[in-house]
C-alpha positions as protocol buffer text, in pm:
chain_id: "A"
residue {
  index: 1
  type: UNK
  ca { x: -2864 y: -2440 z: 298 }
}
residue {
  index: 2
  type: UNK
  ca { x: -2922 y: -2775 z: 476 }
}
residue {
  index: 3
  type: UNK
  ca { x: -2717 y: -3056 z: 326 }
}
residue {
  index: 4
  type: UNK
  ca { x: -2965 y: -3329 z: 260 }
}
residue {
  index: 5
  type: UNK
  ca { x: -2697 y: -3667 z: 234 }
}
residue {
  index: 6
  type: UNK
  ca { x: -2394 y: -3713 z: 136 }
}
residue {
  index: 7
  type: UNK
  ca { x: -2328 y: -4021 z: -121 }
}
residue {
  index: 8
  type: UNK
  ca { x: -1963 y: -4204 z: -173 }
}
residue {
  index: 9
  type: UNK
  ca { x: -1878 y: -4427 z: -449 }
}
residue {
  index: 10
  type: UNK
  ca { x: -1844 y: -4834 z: -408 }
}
residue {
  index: 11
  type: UNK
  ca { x: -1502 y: -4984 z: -388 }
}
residue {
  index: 12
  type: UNK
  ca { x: -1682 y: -5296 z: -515 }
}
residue {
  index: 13
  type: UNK
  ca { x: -1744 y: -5076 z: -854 }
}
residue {
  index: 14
  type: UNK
  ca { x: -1347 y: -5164 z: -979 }
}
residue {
  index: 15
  type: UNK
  ca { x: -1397 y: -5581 z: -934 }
}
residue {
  index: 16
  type: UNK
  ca { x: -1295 y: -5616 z: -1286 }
}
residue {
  index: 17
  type: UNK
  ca { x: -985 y: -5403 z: -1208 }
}
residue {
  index: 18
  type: UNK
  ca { x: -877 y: -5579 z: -915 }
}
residue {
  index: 19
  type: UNK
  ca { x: -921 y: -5934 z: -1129 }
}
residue {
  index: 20
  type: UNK
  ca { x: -707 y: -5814 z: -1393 }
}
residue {
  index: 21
  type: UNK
  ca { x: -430 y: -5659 z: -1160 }
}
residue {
  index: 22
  type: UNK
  ca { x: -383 y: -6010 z: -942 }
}
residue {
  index: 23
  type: UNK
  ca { x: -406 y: -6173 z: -1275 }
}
residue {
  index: 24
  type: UNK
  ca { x: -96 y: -5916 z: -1430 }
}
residue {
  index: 25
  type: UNK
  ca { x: 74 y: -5860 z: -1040 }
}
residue {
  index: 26
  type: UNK
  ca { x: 436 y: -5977 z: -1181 }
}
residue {
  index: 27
  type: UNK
  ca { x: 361 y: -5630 z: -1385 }
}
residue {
  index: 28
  type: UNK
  ca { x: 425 y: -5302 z: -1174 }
}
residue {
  index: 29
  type: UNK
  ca { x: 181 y: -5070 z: -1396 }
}
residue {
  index: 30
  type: UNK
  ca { x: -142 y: -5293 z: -1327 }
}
residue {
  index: 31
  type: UNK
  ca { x: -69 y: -5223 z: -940 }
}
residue {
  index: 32
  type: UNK
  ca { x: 18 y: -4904 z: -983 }
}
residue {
  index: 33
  type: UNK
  ca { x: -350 y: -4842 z: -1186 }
}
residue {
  index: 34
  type: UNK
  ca { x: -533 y: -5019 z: -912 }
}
residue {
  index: 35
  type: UNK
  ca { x: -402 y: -4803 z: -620 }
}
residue {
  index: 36
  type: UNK
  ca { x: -484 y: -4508 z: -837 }
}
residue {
  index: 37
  type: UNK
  ca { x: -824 y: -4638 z: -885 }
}
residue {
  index: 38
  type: UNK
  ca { x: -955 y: -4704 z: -550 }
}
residue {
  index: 39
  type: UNK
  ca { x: -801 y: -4317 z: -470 }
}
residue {
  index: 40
  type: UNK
  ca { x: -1040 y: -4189 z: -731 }
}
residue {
  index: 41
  type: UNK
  ca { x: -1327 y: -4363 z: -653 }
}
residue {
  index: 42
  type: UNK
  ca { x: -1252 y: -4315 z: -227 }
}
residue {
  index: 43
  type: UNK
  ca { x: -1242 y: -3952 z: -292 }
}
residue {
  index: 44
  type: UNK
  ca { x: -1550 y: -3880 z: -530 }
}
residue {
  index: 45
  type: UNK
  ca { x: -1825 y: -3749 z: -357 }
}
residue {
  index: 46
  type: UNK
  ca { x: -2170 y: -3655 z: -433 }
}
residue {
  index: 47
  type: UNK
  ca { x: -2378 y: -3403 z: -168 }
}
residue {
  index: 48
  type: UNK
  ca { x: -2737 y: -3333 z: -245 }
}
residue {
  index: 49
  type: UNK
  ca { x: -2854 y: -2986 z: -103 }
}
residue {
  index: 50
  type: UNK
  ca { x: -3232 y: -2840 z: -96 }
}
residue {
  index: 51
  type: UNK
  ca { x: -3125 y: -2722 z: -458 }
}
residue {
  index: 52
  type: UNK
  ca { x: -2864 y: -2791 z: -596 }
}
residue {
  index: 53
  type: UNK
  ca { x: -2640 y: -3065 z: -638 }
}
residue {
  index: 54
  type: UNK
  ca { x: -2270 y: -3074 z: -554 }
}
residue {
  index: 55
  type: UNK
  ca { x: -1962 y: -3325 z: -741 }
}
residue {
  index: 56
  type: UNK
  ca { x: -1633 y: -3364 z: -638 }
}
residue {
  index: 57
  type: UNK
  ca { x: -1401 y: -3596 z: -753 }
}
residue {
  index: 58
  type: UNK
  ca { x: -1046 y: -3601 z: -787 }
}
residue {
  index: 59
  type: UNK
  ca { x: -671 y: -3678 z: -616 }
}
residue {
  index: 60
  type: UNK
  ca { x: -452 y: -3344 z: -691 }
}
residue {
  index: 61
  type: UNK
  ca { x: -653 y: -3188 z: -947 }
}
residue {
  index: 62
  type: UNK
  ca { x: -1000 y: -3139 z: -780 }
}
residue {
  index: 63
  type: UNK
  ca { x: -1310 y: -3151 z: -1007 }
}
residue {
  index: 64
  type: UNK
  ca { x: -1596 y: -2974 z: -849 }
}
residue {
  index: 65
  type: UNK
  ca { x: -1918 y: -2940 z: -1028 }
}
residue {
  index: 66
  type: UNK
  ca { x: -2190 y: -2746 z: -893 }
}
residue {
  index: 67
  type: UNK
  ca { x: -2583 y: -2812 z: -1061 }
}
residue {
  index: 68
  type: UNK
  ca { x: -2870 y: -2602 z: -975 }
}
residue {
  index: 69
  type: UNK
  ca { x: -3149 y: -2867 z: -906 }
}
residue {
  index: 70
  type: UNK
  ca { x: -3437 y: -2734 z: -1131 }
}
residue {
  index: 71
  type: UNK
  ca { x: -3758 y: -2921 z: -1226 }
}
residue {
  index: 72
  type: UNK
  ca { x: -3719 y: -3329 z: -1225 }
}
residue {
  index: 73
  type: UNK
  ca { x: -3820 y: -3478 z: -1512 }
}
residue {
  index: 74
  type: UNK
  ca { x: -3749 y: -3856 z: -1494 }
}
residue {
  index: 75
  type: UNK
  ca { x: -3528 y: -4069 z: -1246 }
}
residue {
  index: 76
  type: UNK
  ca { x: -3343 y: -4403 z: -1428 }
}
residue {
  index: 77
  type: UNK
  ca { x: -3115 y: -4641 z: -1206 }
}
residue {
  index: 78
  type: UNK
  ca { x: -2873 y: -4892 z: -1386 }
}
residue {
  index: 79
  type: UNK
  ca { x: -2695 y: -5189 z: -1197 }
}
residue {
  index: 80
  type: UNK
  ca { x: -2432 y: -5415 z: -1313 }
}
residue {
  index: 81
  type: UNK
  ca { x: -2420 y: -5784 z: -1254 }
}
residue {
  index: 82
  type: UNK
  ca { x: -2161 y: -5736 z: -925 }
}
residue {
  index: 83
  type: UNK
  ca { x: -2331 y: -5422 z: -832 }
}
residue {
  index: 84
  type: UNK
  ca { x: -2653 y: -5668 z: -804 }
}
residue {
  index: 85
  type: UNK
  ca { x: -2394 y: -5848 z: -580 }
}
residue {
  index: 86
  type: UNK
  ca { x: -2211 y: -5583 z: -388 }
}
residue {
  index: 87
  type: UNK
  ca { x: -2561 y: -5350 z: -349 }
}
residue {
  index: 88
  type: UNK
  ca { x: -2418 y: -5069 z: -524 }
}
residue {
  index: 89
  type: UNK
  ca { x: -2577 y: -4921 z: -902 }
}
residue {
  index: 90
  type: UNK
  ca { x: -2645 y: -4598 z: -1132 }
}
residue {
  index: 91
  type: UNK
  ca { x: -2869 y: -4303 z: -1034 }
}
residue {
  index: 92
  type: UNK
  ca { x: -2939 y: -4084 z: -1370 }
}
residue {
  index: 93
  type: UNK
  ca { x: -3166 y: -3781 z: -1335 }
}
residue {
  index: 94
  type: UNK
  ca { x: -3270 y: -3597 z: -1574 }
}
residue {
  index: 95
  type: UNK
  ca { x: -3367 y: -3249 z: -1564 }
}
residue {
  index: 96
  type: UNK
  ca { x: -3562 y: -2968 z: -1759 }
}
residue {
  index: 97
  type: UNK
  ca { x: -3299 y: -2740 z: -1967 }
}
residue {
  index: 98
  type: UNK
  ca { x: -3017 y: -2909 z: -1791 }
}
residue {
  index: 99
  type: UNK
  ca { x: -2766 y: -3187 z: -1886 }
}
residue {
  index: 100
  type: UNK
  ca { x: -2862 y: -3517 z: -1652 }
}
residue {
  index: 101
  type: UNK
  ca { x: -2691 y: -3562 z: -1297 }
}
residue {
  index: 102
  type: UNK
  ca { x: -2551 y: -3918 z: -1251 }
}
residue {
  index: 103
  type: UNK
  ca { x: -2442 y: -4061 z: -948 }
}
residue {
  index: 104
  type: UNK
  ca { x: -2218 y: -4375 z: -1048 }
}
residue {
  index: 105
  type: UNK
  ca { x: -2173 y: -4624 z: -896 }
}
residue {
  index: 106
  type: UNK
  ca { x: -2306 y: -4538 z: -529 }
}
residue {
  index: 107
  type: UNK
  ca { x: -2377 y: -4724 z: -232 }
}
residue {
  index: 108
  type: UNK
  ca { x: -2719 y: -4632 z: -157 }
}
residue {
  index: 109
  type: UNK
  ca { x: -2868 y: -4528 z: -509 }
}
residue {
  index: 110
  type: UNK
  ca { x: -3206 y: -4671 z: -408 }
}
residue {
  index: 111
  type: UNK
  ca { x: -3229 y: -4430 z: -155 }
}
residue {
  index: 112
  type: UNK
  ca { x: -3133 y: -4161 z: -392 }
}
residue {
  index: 113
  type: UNK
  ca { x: -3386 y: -4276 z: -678 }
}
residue {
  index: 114
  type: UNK
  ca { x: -3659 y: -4241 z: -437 }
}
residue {
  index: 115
  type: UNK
  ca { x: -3547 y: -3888 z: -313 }
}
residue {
  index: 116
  type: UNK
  ca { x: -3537 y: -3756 z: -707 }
}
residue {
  index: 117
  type: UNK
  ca { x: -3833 y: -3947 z: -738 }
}
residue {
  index: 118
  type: UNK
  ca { x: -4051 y: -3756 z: -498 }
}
residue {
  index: 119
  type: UNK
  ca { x: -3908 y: -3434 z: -684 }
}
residue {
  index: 120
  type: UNK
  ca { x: -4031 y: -3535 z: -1027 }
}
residue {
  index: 121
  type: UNK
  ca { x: -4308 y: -3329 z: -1235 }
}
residue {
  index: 122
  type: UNK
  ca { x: -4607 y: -3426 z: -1336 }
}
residue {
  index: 123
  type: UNK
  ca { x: -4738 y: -3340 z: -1729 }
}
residue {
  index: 124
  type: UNK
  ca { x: -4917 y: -3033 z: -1654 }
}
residue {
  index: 125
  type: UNK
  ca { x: -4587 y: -2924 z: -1480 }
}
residue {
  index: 126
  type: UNK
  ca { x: -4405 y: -3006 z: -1755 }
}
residue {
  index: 127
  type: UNK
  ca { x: -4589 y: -2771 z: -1997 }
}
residue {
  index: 128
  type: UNK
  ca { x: -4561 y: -2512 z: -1777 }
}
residue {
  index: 129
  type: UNK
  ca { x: -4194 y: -2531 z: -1752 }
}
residue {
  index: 130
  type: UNK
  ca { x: -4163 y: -2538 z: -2087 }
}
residue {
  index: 131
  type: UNK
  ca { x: -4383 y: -2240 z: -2170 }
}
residue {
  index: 132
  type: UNK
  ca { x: -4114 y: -2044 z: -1899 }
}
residue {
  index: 133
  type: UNK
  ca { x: -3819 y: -2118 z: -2053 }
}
């Protein structure tokens, strides 16, 4: 299997966080929360195969979650006012008979809605799909 890309989360995704912590620094737990933050979102990954869909997030306890890519149905993308900003946004796909993948908060999501795009069904697909399950 050929590993298409490989997607990381934006630091700029915890602005709010890192407002609130220099607002509450003479407090040790906002500091502390912030550090743990930017380790969670440095080390969540998403990796897109030919089909299937790897996520891995995590700091000790290591959350992988492994989706076979089935038949797109739709592609929606979601940004935030600083992740207008700071270029980063949502990727949700939804597929048939599956819950929805969603890459949050990810650098490059445009390039990613336009890769799910390409792999979305049309209506006569989606009948047929439907009929198979």
């Amino acid at each position: 299997m050929n590993l298409l890309f490989k997607v990381r989360r934006s630091l700029a995704t915890i602005t709010w966080t890192f407002i609130w912590c220099l607002l509450l620094c003479w407090l040790i737990v906002p500091v502390i929360y912030l550090i743990y933050r930017i380790i969670v979102v440095l080390n969540t990954t998403y990796e897109v195969y030919e089909d299937r869909v790897v996520t891995q997030t995590g700091i000790v306890n290591i959350h992988r979650n492994d989706m076979m890519l089935t038949d797109v149905l739709a592609v929606s993308t979601s940004q935030s006012f600083f992740g207008s900003i700071c270029g980063y946004g949502t990727v949700r796909v939804n597929i048939v008979g599956r819950k929805d993948i969603v890459f949050n908060d990810i650098k490059n999501f445009r390039y990613v809605e336009s890769h799910f795009r390409s792999l979305t069904i049309n209506k006569n697909q989606i009948h047929q799909s439907i009929i198979e399950q």
